[in-house]
XYZ file of C-alpha atoms in Angstrom:
712
model
C -0.168 0.026 -0.053
C 1.418 3.481 -0.777
C 0.431 6.679 1.062
C 0.766 10.114 -0.024
C 0.486 12.050 3.435
C 0.085 15.510 1.583
C -1.029 16.569 -1.653
C 1.566 17.150 -4.347
C 1.304 18.966 -7.813
C -2.238 19.579 -8.772
C -3.446 16.702 -11.155
C -4.089 17.904 -14.714
C -7.589 18.655 -15.818
C -9.692 16.297 -16.956
C -12.315 17.332 -19.532
C -15.880 16.257 -17.874
C -17.551 13.591 -19.800
C -20.793 14.149 -21.486
C -23.229 10.897 -21.103
C -25.031 11.365 -23.953
C -22.316 12.017 -26.414
C -20.479 8.931 -25.234
C -23.699 6.907 -25.589
C -23.390 7.419 -29.049
C -19.951 6.200 -29.498
C -18.188 9.675 -29.030
C -14.775 9.675 -27.587
C -15.260 12.078 -24.767
C -11.710 11.978 -22.801
C -8.922 12.289 -25.251
C -5.902 10.591 -23.397
C -2.564 10.976 -25.020
C -4.549 11.541 -28.403
C -2.097 14.413 -29.492
C 0.041 13.350 -32.762
C 3.544 12.477 -32.393
C 5.788 15.642 -32.556
C 7.664 16.310 -35.931
C 10.948 15.852 -34.322
C 9.796 12.055 -33.378
C 8.488 11.541 -36.667
C 11.765 12.663 -38.416
C 13.929 10.583 -35.599
C 11.900 7.469 -36.505
C 12.213 7.928 -40.229
C 16.242 8.448 -39.812
C 16.645 5.350 -37.759
C 14.587 3.163 -39.985
C 16.709 4.595 -43.040
C 20.131 4.675 -41.220
C 21.810 2.306 -43.342
C 20.779 4.106 -46.645
C 21.623 7.592 -45.221
C 25.219 6.752 -43.763
C 28.361 5.935 -45.384
C 30.628 2.812 -44.336
C 33.963 3.281 -42.727
C 36.502 1.019 -43.722
C 36.162 -1.133 -40.424
C 32.462 -1.352 -41.260
C 31.015 0.884 -38.955
C 28.670 3.799 -40.104
C 29.561 7.519 -40.380
C 26.882 10.411 -40.981
C 26.877 12.758 -43.660
C 29.837 15.479 -43.147
C 27.305 18.247 -43.256
C 25.131 17.151 -40.806
C 24.988 18.531 -37.092
C 22.740 17.745 -34.423
C 21.762 20.025 -31.527
C 22.357 18.571 -28.168
C 18.609 17.804 -27.276
C 17.857 16.348 -30.562
C 21.137 14.209 -30.146
C 20.247 12.982 -26.782
C 16.434 12.278 -28.020
C 17.981 10.276 -31.158
C 20.513 8.175 -28.942
C 17.288 7.340 -26.853
C 14.608 6.413 -29.568
C 17.512 4.159 -31.233
C 18.574 2.586 -27.733
C 14.581 1.969 -27.139
C 14.033 0.328 -30.648
C 16.961 -2.000 -30.118
C 18.985 -0.247 -33.019
C 21.946 0.503 -30.964
C 24.739 -1.677 -32.116
C 28.830 -1.339 -32.568
C 28.032 -0.737 -36.108
C 25.459 2.014 -35.361
C 26.943 3.851 -32.248
C 29.681 4.596 -34.355
C 27.861 7.708 -35.894
C 28.197 9.721 -32.410
C 32.132 9.192 -32.622
C 32.370 12.788 -34.511
C 31.230 16.009 -33.036
C 28.187 16.419 -35.067
C 26.587 14.981 -32.443
C 26.824 16.847 -28.948
C 25.558 14.402 -26.308
C 24.867 15.260 -22.649
C 22.291 12.916 -21.239
C 23.198 9.483 -22.562
C 20.790 6.197 -22.546
C 22.158 2.936 -23.600
C 19.870 0.809 -21.477
C 20.073 -2.900 -22.471
C 22.153 -2.139 -25.361
C 24.548 -4.731 -26.971
C 27.943 -2.939 -27.658
C 31.449 -3.266 -26.897
C 33.748 -1.787 -25.013
C 35.703 -0.618 -27.681
C 32.436 0.987 -29.317
C 31.210 2.583 -25.981
C 34.469 4.382 -25.571
C 34.905 5.888 -28.919
C 30.988 6.669 -29.246
C 30.542 8.163 -25.951
C 33.441 9.050 -24.002
C 34.570 12.298 -25.711
C 31.213 13.975 -25.254
C 30.677 16.284 -22.293
C 28.333 13.613 -20.552
C 26.471 14.491 -17.241
C 24.284 11.557 -17.373
C 24.805 7.885 -18.421
C 22.010 5.270 -17.987
C 23.742 1.808 -18.711
C 21.044 -0.346 -17.022
C 21.510 -3.974 -18.164
C 23.841 -3.353 -20.867
C 25.250 -6.678 -22.640
C 28.254 -8.281 -20.610
C 30.386 -7.069 -23.757
C 30.521 -3.865 -21.733
C 31.293 -4.593 -18.154
C 31.043 -2.188 -15.185
C 34.809 -1.852 -15.115
C 35.262 -0.815 -19.015
C 32.298 1.788 -18.275
C 34.333 3.308 -15.382
C 37.229 3.195 -17.149
C 35.964 4.957 -20.214
C 34.232 7.763 -18.413
C 37.114 8.305 -16.519
C 39.568 8.596 -19.817
C 37.710 12.161 -20.101
C 38.745 14.601 -17.401
C 35.687 16.700 -17.971
C 33.608 13.721 -17.579
C 35.252 13.035 -14.314
C 34.110 16.443 -12.585
C 30.840 16.915 -14.225
C 29.304 13.681 -14.604
C 26.251 13.812 -12.440
C 24.374 10.536 -12.480
C 25.460 7.218 -13.367
C 23.102 4.153 -13.669
C 24.448 0.710 -13.631
C 21.507 -1.434 -12.496
C 22.143 -5.383 -13.517
C 25.041 -4.724 -15.160
C 27.686 -7.176 -15.291
C 31.496 -7.272 -13.621
C 33.852 -9.858 -14.463
C 34.405 -12.346 -11.607
C 38.191 -11.356 -11.577
C 37.459 -7.660 -11.065
C 38.853 -6.236 -8.015
C 37.847 -2.708 -6.637
C 35.743 -0.448 -8.884
C 37.460 2.821 -8.718
C 34.319 5.658 -8.674
C 36.362 7.750 -6.652
C 37.767 9.436 -9.887
C 34.257 10.617 -10.714
C 34.143 13.315 -8.370
C 31.021 15.197 -9.735
C 28.894 12.206 -9.411
C 25.851 13.014 -7.222
C 23.635 9.746 -8.271
C 24.532 6.318 -8.338
C 22.623 3.167 -8.893
C 24.390 0.089 -8.728
C 21.391 -2.352 -8.192
C 21.540 -6.107 -8.839
C 25.347 -5.630 -9.459
C 28.354 -7.488 -8.015
C 29.056 -4.486 -5.974
C 30.830 -5.148 -2.666
C 31.750 -3.597 0.789
C 34.882 -2.125 -0.244
C 33.453 -0.629 -3.296
C 30.818 0.854 -0.884
C 33.750 2.719 1.120
C 35.289 3.708 -2.314
C 31.902 5.275 -3.299
C 31.518 6.907 0.075
C 34.413 9.109 -0.563
C 32.399 11.117 -3.649
C 32.607 14.691 -2.562
C 29.351 15.365 -4.105
C 27.244 12.001 -3.872
C 23.516 12.710 -2.728
C 21.514 9.436 -3.855
C 22.675 5.822 -3.759
C 20.995 2.782 -4.677
C 22.869 -0.517 -3.669
C 20.056 -3.022 -3.300
C 20.612 -6.558 -4.210
C 24.100 -6.381 -4.071
C 27.137 -8.230 -2.187
C 27.628 -5.568 0.580
C 28.099 -7.088 3.988
C 28.726 -3.821 6.059
C 26.889 -0.496 5.141
C 29.186 1.354 7.854
C 31.326 3.176 5.230
C 27.855 5.348 4.516
C 28.986 7.476 7.614
C 31.762 9.192 5.709
C 29.244 10.667 3.450
C 26.532 11.384 6.430
C 26.359 14.840 5.527
C 25.597 15.016 2.033
C 23.435 11.834 1.439
C 19.934 12.668 0.922
C 18.551 9.533 -0.539
C 19.457 5.796 0.275
C 17.910 2.576 -1.332
C 18.991 -0.556 -0.015
C 16.565 -3.137 -0.066
C 17.319 -7.025 -0.162
C 20.888 -6.739 0.950
C 21.083 -10.562 1.038
C 24.972 -10.549 2.284
C 24.611 -8.005 5.110
C 26.200 -9.613 8.365
C 25.752 -6.497 10.652
C 22.926 -6.691 13.641
C 20.094 -4.700 13.702
C 21.159 -2.206 16.184
C 24.470 -1.884 14.158
C 22.410 -0.941 10.948
C 19.962 1.357 12.780
C 23.165 3.107 14.316
C 24.209 4.067 10.517
C 21.030 5.025 9.268
C 20.925 7.301 12.746
C 24.049 8.733 11.652
C 22.639 9.677 8.184
C 20.886 12.924 9.433
C 20.640 14.346 5.980
C 18.708 11.524 4.530
C 15.291 12.513 3.012
C 14.432 9.542 1.316
C 14.898 5.827 2.573
C 13.804 2.488 1.008
C 14.198 -0.722 2.837
C 11.383 -2.436 1.406
C 11.059 -6.236 1.378
C 14.255 -6.551 3.533
C 14.135 -10.482 3.276
C 17.859 -11.168 4.683
C 17.033 -9.472 7.769
C 13.447 -11.496 8.062
C 11.857 -8.364 7.099
C 11.868 -6.890 10.738
C 14.294 -4.246 10.148
C 11.523 -1.728 9.697
C 9.514 -2.675 12.727
C 12.884 -1.838 14.696
C 13.144 1.396 12.800
C 9.788 2.699 13.744
C 10.410 2.198 17.444
C 13.070 4.825 16.930
C 12.418 8.229 17.934
C 15.958 10.032 17.307
C 16.422 8.449 13.497
C 15.629 10.259 10.121
C 14.481 13.606 11.525
C 14.157 15.097 8.316
C 12.534 11.988 6.186
C 10.544 13.041 3.609
C 9.669 9.564 1.871
C 10.204 6.231 3.749
C 9.475 2.552 2.059
C 8.911 -0.187 4.217
C 6.702 -2.384 2.124
C 7.116 -6.205 3.030
C 8.073 -5.491 6.708
C 6.763 -7.765 9.240
C 4.971 -6.655 12.581
C 4.244 -3.359 11.492
C 1.148 -1.761 12.710
C -0.859 1.178 11.845
C -0.126 2.706 15.629
C 3.609 2.423 14.830
C 3.580 4.163 11.469
C 1.239 6.890 12.813
C 3.321 7.852 15.645
C 6.233 7.588 13.540
C 4.955 9.886 11.069
C 3.393 12.536 13.741
C 7.188 12.863 14.777
C 8.199 13.764 11.560
C 5.876 16.278 10.002
C 7.815 16.865 6.965
C 6.970 13.093 5.760
C 4.665 13.377 2.490
C 5.149 9.370 1.597
C 5.157 6.134 3.276
C 5.364 2.829 1.424
C 3.358 -0.161 3.347
C 2.736 -2.443 0.208
C 2.234 -6.056 1.592
C 2.001 -5.439 5.300
C -0.434 -5.273 8.054
C -0.426 -1.394 8.083
C -2.461 1.016 6.352
C -6.397 0.364 7.186
C -6.846 2.954 10.122
C -8.471 6.065 10.101
C -5.235 7.870 10.304
C -5.003 7.444 6.289
C -8.513 7.975 5.475
C -7.924 11.804 4.140
C -4.124 11.072 3.033
C -4.553 7.684 0.949
C -5.527 7.923 -2.488
C -7.660 4.715 -2.655
C -9.488 5.762 0.333
C -10.270 9.349 -1.127
C -11.932 7.676 -4.205
C -14.110 5.770 -2.259
C -15.313 8.568 0.053
C -15.684 10.974 -3.269
C -17.697 8.062 -5.423
C -19.861 7.399 -1.990
C -20.686 11.135 -1.626
C -21.604 11.807 -5.323
C -23.018 8.783 -6.623
C -25.045 10.699 -9.472
C -22.082 13.029 -10.454
C -20.977 11.644 -13.750
C -17.552 13.467 -13.951
C -16.798 12.257 -10.444
C -17.657 8.720 -11.028
C -15.593 8.547 -14.192
C -12.548 10.298 -12.520
C -13.084 7.661 -9.771
C -13.410 4.884 -11.954
C -9.872 5.746 -13.808
C -8.068 6.624 -10.373
C -9.047 3.444 -9.023
C -7.845 1.337 -11.695
C -4.347 3.420 -11.797
C -4.453 2.827 -7.927
C -4.918 -0.606 -8.016
C -2.910 -2.176 -11.093
C 0.355 -3.925 -11.717
C 0.280 -5.281 -8.075
C -0.605 -2.503 -6.046
C -3.896 -4.297 -5.041
C -2.060 -6.884 -3.501
C -1.291 -5.420 -0.192
C -3.944 -3.174 0.278
C -7.124 -4.061 2.619
C -9.751 -6.450 1.190
C -12.605 -4.520 2.755
C -11.216 -1.080 1.050
C -11.078 -2.611 -2.335
C -14.261 -4.448 -1.565
C -16.173 -0.701 -0.809
C -14.550 0.610 -4.200
C -15.471 -2.314 -6.079
C -18.928 -2.191 -5.015
C -19.077 1.792 -5.503
C -17.940 1.101 -9.324
C -21.007 -1.153 -9.897
C -23.186 1.234 -8.498
C -21.704 3.705 -10.879
C -22.421 1.377 -13.632
C -26.067 0.943 -12.682
C -26.493 4.966 -12.509
C -24.716 5.466 -15.791
C -25.496 2.684 -18.116
C -24.870 4.377 -21.184
C -21.302 5.540 -20.553
C -18.967 3.253 -21.906
C -15.613 4.533 -20.824
C -16.761 4.060 -17.264
C -17.752 0.561 -18.153
C -14.111 0.056 -20.043
C -12.698 1.239 -16.303
C -14.732 -1.247 -14.585
C -13.888 -4.292 -16.556
C -10.226 -3.337 -16.669
C -10.424 -3.277 -12.620
C -11.877 -6.978 -12.755
C -8.850 -8.028 -14.586
C -6.949 -7.432 -11.260
C -6.586 -11.064 -10.257
C -6.464 -9.944 -6.491
C -9.924 -8.228 -6.777
C -11.379 -10.994 -8.896
C -10.431 -13.954 -6.593
C -9.990 -12.415 -2.884
C -12.551 -9.389 -2.658
C -16.181 -9.734 -1.766
C -18.659 -8.488 -4.534
C -21.410 -9.157 -6.086
C -20.335 -12.007 -8.588
C -23.815 -12.087 -9.827
C -23.983 -8.556 -10.977
C -20.575 -8.598 -12.458
C -21.115 -11.671 -14.505
C -24.131 -9.891 -16.032
C -22.125 -6.759 -16.782
C -19.027 -8.928 -18.152
C -21.584 -10.883 -20.369
C -23.248 -7.877 -21.801
C -19.969 -6.381 -22.649
C -18.638 -9.522 -24.104
C -21.315 -9.582 -26.632
C -20.742 -5.766 -27.591
C -17.801 -6.708 -30.320
C -15.559 -4.311 -28.886
C -11.739 -4.313 -29.722
C -10.041 -7.666 -29.584
C -7.755 -6.564 -26.251
C -11.023 -5.848 -24.729
C -12.885 -8.753 -25.606
C -10.009 -11.201 -24.414
C -10.085 -9.440 -21.042
C -13.995 -10.051 -20.952
C -13.503 -13.764 -21.843
C -10.779 -14.217 -19.267
C -13.041 -12.469 -16.405
C -15.824 -14.597 -17.636
C -13.998 -17.736 -17.219
C -13.245 -16.773 -13.467
C -16.467 -15.321 -12.706
C -18.265 -18.470 -14.184
C -16.689 -20.746 -11.152
C -17.629 -18.487 -8.513
C -21.744 -18.381 -9.358
C -23.727 -21.139 -8.267
C -25.514 -23.376 -10.427
C -28.831 -21.553 -9.329
C -27.344 -17.950 -10.250
C -26.109 -19.542 -13.491
C -29.973 -20.594 -14.043
C -30.953 -17.169 -13.457
C -28.470 -15.550 -15.903
C -30.524 -14.180 -18.543
C -27.151 -13.264 -20.146
C -25.931 -16.706 -20.388
C -27.548 -17.695 -23.674
C -26.003 -14.421 -25.506
C -22.375 -15.393 -23.675
C -22.344 -19.198 -24.831
C -23.358 -17.765 -28.397
C -20.715 -15.394 -28.640
C -17.907 -17.633 -27.171
C -18.858 -20.316 -29.562
C -18.718 -17.435 -32.506
C -15.315 -16.659 -31.539
C -14.291 -20.024 -31.090
C -15.637 -20.856 -34.841
C -13.658 -18.001 -35.963
C -10.248 -18.841 -34.214
C -10.859 -22.420 -35.853
C -11.637 -21.146 -39.299
C -8.526 -18.986 -39.142
C -6.461 -21.815 -37.684
C -5.210 -19.211 -34.852
C -4.206 -21.161 -31.609
C -3.922 -17.585 -29.490
C -4.527 -16.643 -25.937
C -8.054 -15.652 -26.832
C -8.867 -19.023 -28.306
C -7.855 -20.784 -24.925
C -9.475 -18.300 -22.541
C -12.464 -18.717 -24.782
C -12.450 -22.546 -24.249
C -12.074 -22.128 -20.786
C -14.728 -19.671 -20.202
C -17.022 -22.265 -22.138
C -16.006 -25.023 -20.043
C -16.517 -23.307 -16.809
C -19.965 -21.775 -17.996
C -20.791 -25.613 -18.630
C -19.695 -26.862 -15.297
C -22.704 -27.886 -13.456
C -25.164 -26.068 -15.409
C -27.628 -27.692 -17.472
C -28.797 -24.486 -19.032
C -25.302 -23.683 -20.464
C -24.945 -27.000 -21.740
C -28.420 -26.968 -23.792
C -27.477 -23.483 -24.889
C -24.029 -25.047 -26.097
C -25.811 -28.059 -28.066
C -28.469 -25.722 -30.046
C -25.792 -23.333 -31.088
C -23.668 -26.189 -33.027
C -21.308 -26.370 -30.142
C -20.534 -29.837 -30.466
C -19.713 -29.381 -34.201
C -17.603 -26.375 -33.579
C -15.783 -28.502 -31.031
C -15.139 -31.467 -33.326
C -13.929 -29.014 -35.697
C -11.522 -27.643 -32.853
C -10.292 -31.153 -32.338
C -9.656 -31.906 -36.000
C -7.809 -28.408 -36.496
C -5.677 -28.274 -33.405
C -3.357 -30.926 -31.777
C -2.028 -28.975 -28.710
C -3.023 -30.689 -25.489
C -3.933 -27.591 -23.748
C -6.656 -27.168 -26.256
C -7.688 -30.794 -26.435
C -8.139 -30.950 -22.687
C -10.445 -27.902 -22.388
C -12.639 -29.447 -25.280
C -12.868 -32.713 -23.704
C -13.489 -31.007 -20.065
C -16.322 -29.366 -21.425
C -17.796 -32.500 -23.303
C -17.460 -34.147 -19.856
C -19.922 -31.480 -18.330
C -22.455 -32.536 -21.327
C -21.812 -36.390 -20.715
C -22.907 -35.721 -16.823
C -26.459 -34.606 -17.938
C -28.778 -37.437 -18.645
C -30.980 -35.234 -20.879
C -28.124 -34.152 -23.182
C -25.638 -36.963 -23.247
C -27.164 -38.669 -26.100
C -25.893 -36.020 -28.176
C -22.734 -37.372 -27.713
C -23.068 -40.592 -28.826
C -22.502 -40.121 -32.421
C -19.637 -41.874 -34.775
C -17.826 -38.422 -35.313
C -17.770 -37.545 -31.463
C -16.834 -40.820 -30.305
C -13.958 -41.184 -32.869
C -12.196 -38.462 -31.642
C -13.146 -39.368 -27.806
C -11.751 -42.696 -28.197
C -8.606 -41.501 -30.024
C -7.779 -39.259 -27.435
C -8.215 -41.852 -24.441
C -4.545 -42.959 -25.510
C -3.146 -39.375 -25.366
C 0.271 -39.177 -23.724
C -0.892 -36.209 -21.769
C -2.511 -37.243 -18.782
C -5.051 -34.592 -18.692
C -6.342 -35.351 -21.988
C -6.436 -38.962 -21.617
C -8.374 -38.591 -17.940
C -11.208 -36.227 -19.507
C -11.530 -38.667 -22.620
C -11.559 -41.391 -20.059
C -14.357 -39.394 -17.966
C -16.645 -38.747 -21.149
C -16.568 -42.480 -22.054
C -17.527 -43.579 -18.298
C -20.535 -41.305 -18.151
C -21.563 -42.193 -21.640
C -21.284 -45.822 -21.126
C -22.935 -46.115 -17.733
C -26.204 -45.248 -19.324
C -27.344 -48.543 -20.817
C -29.956 -46.890 -22.849
C -27.872 -45.250 -25.106
C -26.579 -48.117 -26.135
C -29.437 -50.193 -26.912
C -28.425 -51.038 -30.754
C -24.880 -50.686 -30.537
C -24.132 -52.744 -27.274
C -20.914 -54.036 -28.916
C -19.336 -50.591 -29.378
C -20.219 -50.100 -25.571
C -18.331 -53.161 -24.566
C -15.294 -52.226 -26.711
C -15.198 -48.722 -25.042
C -15.292 -50.112 -21.582
C -12.335 -52.447 -22.457
C -10.284 -49.279 -23.735
C -11.154 -47.497 -20.725
C -10.230 -50.549 -18.584
C -6.932 -50.612 -20.349
C -6.158 -47.091 -20.255
C -6.594 -46.569 -16.702
C -4.243 -49.616 -16.067
C -1.629 -47.744 -17.698
C -2.343 -44.626 -15.719
C 0.376 -43.923 -12.873
C -0.802 -43.411 -9.333
C -3.933 -41.588 -8.930
C -2.023 -39.105 -6.723
C 0.349 -38.302 -9.609
C 0.697 -34.587 -11.028
C -1.277 -33.040 -14.019
C -0.352 -29.721 -15.847
C -3.557 -28.172 -14.395
C -5.118 -28.846 -11.243
C -8.339 -30.650 -11.915
C -11.359 -29.081 -9.774
C -14.786 -29.778 -9.380
C -17.985 -27.938 -7.884
C -19.511 -31.143 -6.618
C -18.596 -34.749 -6.373
C -22.280 -36.014 -6.649
C -21.768 -36.478 -10.434
C -19.628 -39.249 -9.425
C -21.804 -40.914 -7.107
C -23.938 -43.159 -9.628
C -20.711 -44.073 -11.279
C -19.267 -44.858 -7.812
C -22.554 -47.370 -7.281
C -22.109 -48.988 -10.759
C -20.861 -52.605 -9.611
C -22.015 -54.348 -12.861
C -19.829 -51.817 -15.045
C -16.266 -52.220 -13.096
C -14.532 -49.924 -15.703
C -16.711 -46.909 -14.919
C -16.405 -47.430 -11.179
C -12.875 -47.513 -11.632
C -12.565 -44.293 -13.536
C -14.607 -42.561 -10.849
C -12.760 -43.854 -8.100
C -9.542 -42.801 -9.708
C -10.841 -39.074 -9.914
C -12.278 -38.946 -6.574
C -8.653 -40.321 -5.234
C -6.994 -37.714 -7.295
C -8.759 -34.669 -5.968
C -8.816 -35.801 -2.288
C -5.064 -36.325 -2.686
C -4.295 -32.983 -4.110
C -6.908 -30.867 -2.354
C -7.848 -32.815 0.693
C -9.088 -29.867 2.740
C -11.533 -29.200 -0.224
C -12.833 -32.520 -1.141
C -12.409 -34.511 1.841
C -15.001 -31.868 3.181
C -17.008 -32.276 0.304
C -17.334 -35.946 0.620
C -18.802 -35.602 4.281
C -21.068 -32.670 3.379
C -22.711 -34.598 0.332
C -22.654 -37.875 1.953
C -20.289 -39.807 -0.211
C -18.314 -41.628 2.199
C -20.708 -44.372 2.734
C -20.386 -44.875 -1.291
C -16.580 -46.000 -0.520
C -17.338 -47.766 2.616
C -20.014 -50.028 0.321
C -16.963 -50.618 -2.078
C -14.932 -51.611 0.672
C -17.639 -54.536 1.654
C -19.379 -55.290 -1.754
C -18.888 -59.132 -2.869
C -18.638 -57.668 -6.493
C -16.129 -54.804 -6.273
C -12.715 -55.782 -7.748
C -9.534 -55.819 -5.770
C -8.653 -52.539 -7.509
C -11.535 -50.771 -6.708
C -11.652 -51.641 -3.058
C -8.029 -50.759 -2.838
C -8.563 -47.114 -4.018
C -11.925 -46.936 -1.818
C -9.323 -47.632 1.181
C -6.910 -44.823 0.035
C -9.422 -42.340 -0.148
C -10.633 -43.201 3.371
C -7.284 -43.023 4.466
C -6.627 -39.908 3.241
C -10.195 -38.993 5.122
C -9.074 -40.352 8.393
C -5.343 -38.417 8.190
C -7.070 -35.031 7.694
C -10.300 -35.313 9.684
C -8.894 -37.582 12.729
C -9.931 -35.269 15.241
C -13.301 -34.492 13.559
C -16.202 -34.580 16.070
C -19.284 -33.953 14.167
C -22.069 -36.686 15.255
C -22.792 -37.905 11.825
C -19.074 -39.127 11.703
C -18.822 -40.621 15.040
C -20.907 -43.733 13.838
C -19.679 -43.618 10.239
C -18.304 -47.539 9.254
C -14.781 -47.399 8.095
């Protein structure tokens, strides 16, 4: 959780939306809608045609035409764009050798250039900043420093040097940063930077900002050398640190000029350094920002007291901690302000629109992970309330859909899943751009598993959703395109039809079986096959619809996949055959085929590994009741054997869920009957005993009255 304790710069104005115009499909809020600058357009054209415009030196490198000259700002931008496009190489970097380019701010992040090319191209310029983050190993840190120090002007005037994730040869000794006397900002995150290097760096006379995170530093005492000038220190995850917590705190206490400190996720110290830091009264008197995200035992009270003693503080990072939900932060923390605004102005469209955008930005990219569930729940519910008040404002709907793609919100946060499903399914049928459609499909897939069968039956949008999803599958199959949208769509259909006769009926009525057979004929990837067969399992479980699968075409594909090397594919194919063959009425005129399928089923199960084996994806079920008729089918031991294997598998993988489900759905007695029944095969009895053993292991102290007299 991130808290801004004082308002910063005023946010840029947002044009208030017009709901009526938006309802007609007009774009109301133009974000980043300005055209590219003429400079950027020219630079892109120049980079794309560099080989044509430049001449070649004898050594194979490129050279700009003699009459060309670039101002410093344009040259810096030219280099930055080249780097970003991955066009900076030894061959192209040579265009910066001459004085036609005057560079100051050099960005070669992730570039693959050699030491020689780096020195020739950049080290004669009057550089004040160099970003060499994650450059290729051909340009190691010692060579970068050596090259920079070859220019006396750079030694005295280079202000910023970023070397994050840059390599250092194993035989390298001390890194001589001390020659760069003008350096004010240095970052060596994830570099083989050692304690002796820190001692060298601490001698820099102008150093103000330092990042030594994820380095090999064992002792930070050298930082006291620059205590009168160091203003910003980032040092999370110092995995080799050998100092005690009192020793570390003593060093931090000595850094009296420090304005910014980041000790987030300090795993090497078991994440309790921040806890001890908050207890200190005489430490960091001038601090403006403090990031202690990931710390253990951090409470609202401790954070509040620390902040009250330091009135200049403007920021505190509390992501993935137990703090951040007290009323102390209500008027200071962004997402809480969003909730207050939405709650107090439910019929004000500009407020609701702006708030939806703020909520999206405050919870994206993992920011929601450390936030209180109650706060996320409130904001999510307010978003849905806004949707009801402004049903025709599409940008508001888009923001809400994007918020639902957040896995933390979708899985952990309480909100009305039924309303959410209706909203997402309606959006799915709007034929929006492919990216938004993919998001709607993925959210539908997860929400489908969170609704009860009763709720699924009440969904008026279910028919439209199934029809639309099948249209997507048909289009992807026709185009022979097995992309992520196809996988999400197959998964969504599988989940929608799980335990839902209505969805299964819609699937059949919309030529779903024919489309899925076409999918099996088009794609051979196991990830696709398992999802197709998973859905067909759902159809086979419904007696009123199972007959639709008893066709030559469907049975041919199902039986062929029974022998698949991929366990999930074979498992689901076996499940379909088990359910279909258990109903003799379906096979009145083709009993020979039924017996042949049963023989294949039995042979396949005998070749399977133990039921506790791993599958690529964890098999899940809403209920075990669909297995109960098969468990009681002693006249067809092959069918019973598959059901036992399946129950044993899920109970061994997730006993807390499925052993409990066996009790609640009264399935234990069926297993006991198999153990005692004279017609049960020894293998069936053995698996039944294994399931009951799992049950005993996880519920040996279970004292519910219904279990006290349960026969085992």
